Structure formats: structure tokens, C-alpha cells
Short mmCIF file of C-alpha atoms in Angstrom, two decimals:
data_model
loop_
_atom_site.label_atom_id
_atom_site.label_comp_id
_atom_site.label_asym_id
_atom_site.label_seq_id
_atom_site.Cartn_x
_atom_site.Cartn_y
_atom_site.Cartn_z
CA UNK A 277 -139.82 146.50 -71.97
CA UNK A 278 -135.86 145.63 -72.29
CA UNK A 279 -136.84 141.92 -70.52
CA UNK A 280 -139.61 141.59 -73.68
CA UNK A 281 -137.31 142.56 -76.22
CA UNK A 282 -134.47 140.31 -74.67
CA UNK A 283 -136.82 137.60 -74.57
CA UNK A 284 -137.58 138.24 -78.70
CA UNK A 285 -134.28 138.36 -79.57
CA UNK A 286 -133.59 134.99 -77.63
CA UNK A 287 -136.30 133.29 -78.64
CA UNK A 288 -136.69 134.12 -82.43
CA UNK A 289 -132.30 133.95 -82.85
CA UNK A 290 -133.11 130.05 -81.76
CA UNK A 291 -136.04 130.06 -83.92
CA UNK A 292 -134.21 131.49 -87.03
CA UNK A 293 -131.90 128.40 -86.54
CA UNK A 294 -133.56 125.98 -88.65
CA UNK A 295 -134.30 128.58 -91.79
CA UNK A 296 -129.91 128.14 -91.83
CA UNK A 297 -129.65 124.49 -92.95
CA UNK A 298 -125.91 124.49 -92.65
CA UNK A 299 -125.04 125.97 -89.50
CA UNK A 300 -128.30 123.78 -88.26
CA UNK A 301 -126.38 120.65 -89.33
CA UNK A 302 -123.31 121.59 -88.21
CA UNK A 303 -124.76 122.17 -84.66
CA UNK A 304 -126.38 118.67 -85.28
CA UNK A 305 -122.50 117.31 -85.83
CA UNK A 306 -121.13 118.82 -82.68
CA UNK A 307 -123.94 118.52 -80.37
CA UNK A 308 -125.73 114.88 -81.85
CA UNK A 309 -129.65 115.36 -82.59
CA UNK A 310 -130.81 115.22 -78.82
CA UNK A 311 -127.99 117.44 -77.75
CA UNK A 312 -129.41 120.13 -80.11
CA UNK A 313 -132.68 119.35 -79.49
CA UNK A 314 -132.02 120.34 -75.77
CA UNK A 315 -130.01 123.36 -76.44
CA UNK A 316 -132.66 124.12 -78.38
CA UNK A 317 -135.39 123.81 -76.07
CA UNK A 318 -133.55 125.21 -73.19
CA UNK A 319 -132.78 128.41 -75.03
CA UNK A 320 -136.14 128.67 -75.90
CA UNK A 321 -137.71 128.43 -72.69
CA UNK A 322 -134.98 131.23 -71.71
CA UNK A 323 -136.47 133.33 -74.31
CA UNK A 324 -139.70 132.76 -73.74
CA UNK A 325 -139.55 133.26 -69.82
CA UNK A 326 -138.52 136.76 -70.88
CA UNK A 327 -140.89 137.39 -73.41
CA UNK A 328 -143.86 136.36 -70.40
CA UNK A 329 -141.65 138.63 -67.88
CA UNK A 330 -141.29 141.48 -69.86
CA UNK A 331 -144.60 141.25 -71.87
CA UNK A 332 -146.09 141.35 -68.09
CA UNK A 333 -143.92 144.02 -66.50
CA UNK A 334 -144.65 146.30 -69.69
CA UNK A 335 -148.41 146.21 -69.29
CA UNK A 336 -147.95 147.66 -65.72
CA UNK A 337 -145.61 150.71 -67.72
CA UNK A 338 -146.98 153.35 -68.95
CA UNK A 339 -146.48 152.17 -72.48
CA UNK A 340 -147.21 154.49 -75.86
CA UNK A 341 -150.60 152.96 -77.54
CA UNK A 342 -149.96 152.99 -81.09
CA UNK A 343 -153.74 152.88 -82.14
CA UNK A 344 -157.23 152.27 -80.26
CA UNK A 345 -159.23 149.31 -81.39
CA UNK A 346 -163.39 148.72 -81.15
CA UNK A 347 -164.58 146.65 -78.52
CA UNK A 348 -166.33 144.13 -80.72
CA UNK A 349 -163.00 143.49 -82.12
CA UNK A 350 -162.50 141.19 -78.50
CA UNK A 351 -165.60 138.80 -80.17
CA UNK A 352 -162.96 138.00 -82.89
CA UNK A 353 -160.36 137.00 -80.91
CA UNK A 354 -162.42 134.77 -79.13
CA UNK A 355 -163.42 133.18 -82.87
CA UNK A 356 -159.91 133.48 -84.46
CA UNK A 357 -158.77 131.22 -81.35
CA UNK A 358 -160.86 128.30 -82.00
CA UNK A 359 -159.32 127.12 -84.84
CA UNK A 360 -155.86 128.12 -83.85
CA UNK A 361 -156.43 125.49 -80.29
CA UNK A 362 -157.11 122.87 -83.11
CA UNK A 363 -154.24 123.96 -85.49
CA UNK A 364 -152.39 123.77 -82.32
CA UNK A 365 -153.04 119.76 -81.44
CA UNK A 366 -153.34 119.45 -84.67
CA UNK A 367 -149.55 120.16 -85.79
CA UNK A 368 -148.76 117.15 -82.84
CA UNK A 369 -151.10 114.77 -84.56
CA UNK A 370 -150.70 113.01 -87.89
CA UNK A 371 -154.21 113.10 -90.03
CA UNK A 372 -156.34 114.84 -92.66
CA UNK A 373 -155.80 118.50 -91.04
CA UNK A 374 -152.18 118.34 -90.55
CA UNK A 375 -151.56 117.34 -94.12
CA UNK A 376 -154.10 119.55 -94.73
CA UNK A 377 -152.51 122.72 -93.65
CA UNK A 378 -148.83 121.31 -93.86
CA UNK A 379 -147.42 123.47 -90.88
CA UNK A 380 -150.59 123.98 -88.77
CA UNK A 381 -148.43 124.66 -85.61
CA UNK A 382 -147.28 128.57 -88.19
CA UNK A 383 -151.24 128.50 -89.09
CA UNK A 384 -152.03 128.59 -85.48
CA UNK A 385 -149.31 131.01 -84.42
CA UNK A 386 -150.55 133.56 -87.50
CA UNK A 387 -154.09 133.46 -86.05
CA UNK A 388 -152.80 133.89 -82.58
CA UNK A 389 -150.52 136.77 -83.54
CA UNK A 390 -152.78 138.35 -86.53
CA UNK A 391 -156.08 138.38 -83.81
CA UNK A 392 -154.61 139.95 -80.57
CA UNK A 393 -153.08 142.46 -83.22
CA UNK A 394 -156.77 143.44 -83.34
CA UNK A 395 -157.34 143.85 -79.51
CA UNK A 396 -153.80 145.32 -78.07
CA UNK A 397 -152.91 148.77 -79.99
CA UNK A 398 -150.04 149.02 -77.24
CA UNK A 399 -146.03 148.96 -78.23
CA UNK A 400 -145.43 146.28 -75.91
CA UNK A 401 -148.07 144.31 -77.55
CA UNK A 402 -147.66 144.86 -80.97
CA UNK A 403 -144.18 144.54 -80.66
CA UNK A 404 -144.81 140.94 -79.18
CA UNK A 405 -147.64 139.95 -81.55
CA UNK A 406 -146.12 141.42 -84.64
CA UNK A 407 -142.75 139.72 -83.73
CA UNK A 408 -144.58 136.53 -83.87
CA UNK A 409 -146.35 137.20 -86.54
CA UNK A 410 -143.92 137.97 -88.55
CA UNK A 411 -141.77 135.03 -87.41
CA UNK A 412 -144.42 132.90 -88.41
CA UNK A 413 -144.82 134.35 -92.19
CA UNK A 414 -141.05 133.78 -92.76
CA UNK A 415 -140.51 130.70 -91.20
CA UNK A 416 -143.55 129.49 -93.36
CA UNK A 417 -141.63 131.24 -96.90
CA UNK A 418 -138.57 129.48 -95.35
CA UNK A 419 -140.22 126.17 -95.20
CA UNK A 420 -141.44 125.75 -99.01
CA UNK A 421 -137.79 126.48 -99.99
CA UNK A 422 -136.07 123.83 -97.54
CA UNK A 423 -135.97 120.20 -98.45
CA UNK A 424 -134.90 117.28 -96.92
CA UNK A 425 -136.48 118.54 -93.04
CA UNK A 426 -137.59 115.54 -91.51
CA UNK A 427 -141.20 116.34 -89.89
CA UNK A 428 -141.85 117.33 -86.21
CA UNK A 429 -142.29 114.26 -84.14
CA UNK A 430 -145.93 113.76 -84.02
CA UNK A 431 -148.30 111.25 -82.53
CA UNK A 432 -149.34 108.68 -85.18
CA UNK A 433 -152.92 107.70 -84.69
CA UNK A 434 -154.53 105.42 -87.62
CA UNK A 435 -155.09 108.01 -90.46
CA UNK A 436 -157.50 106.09 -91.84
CA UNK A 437 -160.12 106.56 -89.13
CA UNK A 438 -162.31 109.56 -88.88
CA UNK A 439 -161.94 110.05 -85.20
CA UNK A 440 -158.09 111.17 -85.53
CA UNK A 441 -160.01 114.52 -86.85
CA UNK A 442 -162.26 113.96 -83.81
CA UNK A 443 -159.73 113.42 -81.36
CA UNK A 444 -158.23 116.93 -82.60
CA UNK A 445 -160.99 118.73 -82.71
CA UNK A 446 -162.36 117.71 -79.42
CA UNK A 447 -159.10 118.24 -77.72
CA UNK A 448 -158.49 121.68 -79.48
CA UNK A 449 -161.91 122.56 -78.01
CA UNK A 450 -161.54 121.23 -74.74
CA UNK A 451 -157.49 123.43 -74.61
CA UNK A 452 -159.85 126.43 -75.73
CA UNK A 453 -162.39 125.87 -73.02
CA UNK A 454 -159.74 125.61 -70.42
CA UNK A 455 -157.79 128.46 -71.49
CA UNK A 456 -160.79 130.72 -72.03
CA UNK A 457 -161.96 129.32 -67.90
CA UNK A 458 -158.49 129.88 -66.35
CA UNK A 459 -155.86 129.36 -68.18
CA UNK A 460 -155.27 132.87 -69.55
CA UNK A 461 -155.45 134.43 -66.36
CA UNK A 462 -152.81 131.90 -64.94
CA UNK A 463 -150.65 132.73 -67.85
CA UNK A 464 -150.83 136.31 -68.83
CA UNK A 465 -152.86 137.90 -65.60
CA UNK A 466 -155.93 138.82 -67.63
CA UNK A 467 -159.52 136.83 -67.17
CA UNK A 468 -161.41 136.30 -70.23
CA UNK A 469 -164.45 135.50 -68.14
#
């Protein structure tokens, strides 16, 4: 589990960045806006390689289960992550539900964290989940009190139109479908059909 935990620490110190306005600006000055921007990213991806490494060697451990959940609590997963595809494209795309839910990319996150919470009663798992979770809850508190943040670069389809809430939905749907098929057993190792 020290690769998971390494992999938090990395990824959420980067991610904790922003909520600190000043020293964000100041890395702005030294670095220039894409210059942070790829530190940023880079750093990130570190962190998150980690998180995936250790999160994956952990489950073969013999790690401490902190509580047993139901079966049926799988179903809810499976409904939690519907909306949380479309919260997901949605945060990318300007329209109704991004202005909506103002930070649908946290919204998304929550439901992600908040649902396999339900499922995975192992340390490993809620340490990753509840990290996340957590993360997500602060960064969101953090958020109402910044100002000035211009808005994550997003795609900028005519808002106007109904089918930019189409477009979203469909595509949420269609990430869902693909990463209930294969895409969570390419990720994380475990097939959900």
C-alpha cells in the first residue's frame, strides 16, 4: 500500500494547489500559464500512476477489511455511475448541465468516490475512495470562496440548442457503456460483466 499512499499524497499535494491562490499565481509568474499547466499535469499523472499501481498491488495483499457490505449494494454503483459518466463530459462541455451543477467534474468525482465507498469495505479502498472523496468536498468549499478563477477550458457548443444536453448525455452513456463492456477491466483488473 506505500505506492497508493505515495500516489495520494502526489496527486492531491498538486490538487491542493489551486485552493492556495497565491502560491498558484506565483507558480503562474515563474513557470507562464502553459508551463504550470504542464507541471501540473505531469505531476499528476505521476500521482495517479501510483495511485493505479498501488491501488492494484494492495488488492493482491492481504489487506484489513474495515466493514462488509450487501451484495445489492453493487446495483447502486452501477446507478450512481450513470450520472457521474454525464457529469463527467459534462464538466468539458459548456450548456444547461454544466451551469447547472457549476463544478460537475467534483459532482462526478463525489458520486464516483461516495458509491464504491458502498461496495469496497477494504483499507486500501476506502483509503483511495475516501481520499477522493474528501478531496472533492473541499475543493468544492474551496471553490465558493475563490474568485476571480477563470473556468476550465471547455468545448463551446451553441448553448442555445437542445442537443448540447444531447450530445452529453449520449456521450456520457456511450463512456458508461464502454467502461461497464471493457473498460474497467482494462483499467482496474476487475470485469463488471
Amino acid at each position: 500500500m506505500a505506492y497508493l499512499v505515495l500516489g495520494l499524497i502526489i496527486f492531491f499535494a498538486i490538487h491542493c494547489l489551486p485552493m492556495m491562490a497565491d502560491r498558484r499565481a506565483r507558480l503562474i509568474g515563474m513557470l507562464g500559464p502553459w508551463g504550470y499547466r504542464g507541471v501540473f499535469s505531469v505531476v499528476s499523472a505521476i500521482g495517479l500512476y501510483f495511485i493505479v499501481v498501488g491501488y492494484g498491488e494492495a488488492r493482491l495483499e492481504d489487506v484489513p477489511v474495515l466493514y462488509d457490505t450487501p451484495d445489492w449494494t453493487r446495483h447502486i454503483v452501477m446507478l450512481f455511475m450513470i450520472p457521474a459518466f454525464i457529469l463527467l463530459v459534462a464538466a468539458y462541455v459548456q450548456g444547461r448541465i454544466k451551469r447547472t451543477f457549476r463544478h460537475p467534474m467534483l459532482v462526478a468525482i463525489k458520486l464516483w468516490a461516495f458509491s464504491h465507498l458502498l461496495v469496497r469495505g477494504d483499507l486500501a479502498s476506502v483509503l483511495l475512495f475516501g481520499s477522493f472523496l474528501a478531496w472533492a468536498v473541499v475543493d468544492r468549499i474551496s471553490l465558493k470562496r475563490r474568485t476571480g478563477e477563470g473556468p476550465v477550458v471547455a468545448m463551446h457548443l451553441d448553448e442555445g440548442r437542445p442537443w448540447v444536453e444531447v450530445f452529453v448525455i449520449l456521450a456520457g452513456l456511450l463512456a458508461y457503456g464502454l467502461f461497464v463492456w471493457k473498460g474497467h477491466e482494462l483499467v482496474i483488473g476487475y470485469p463488471l460483466t
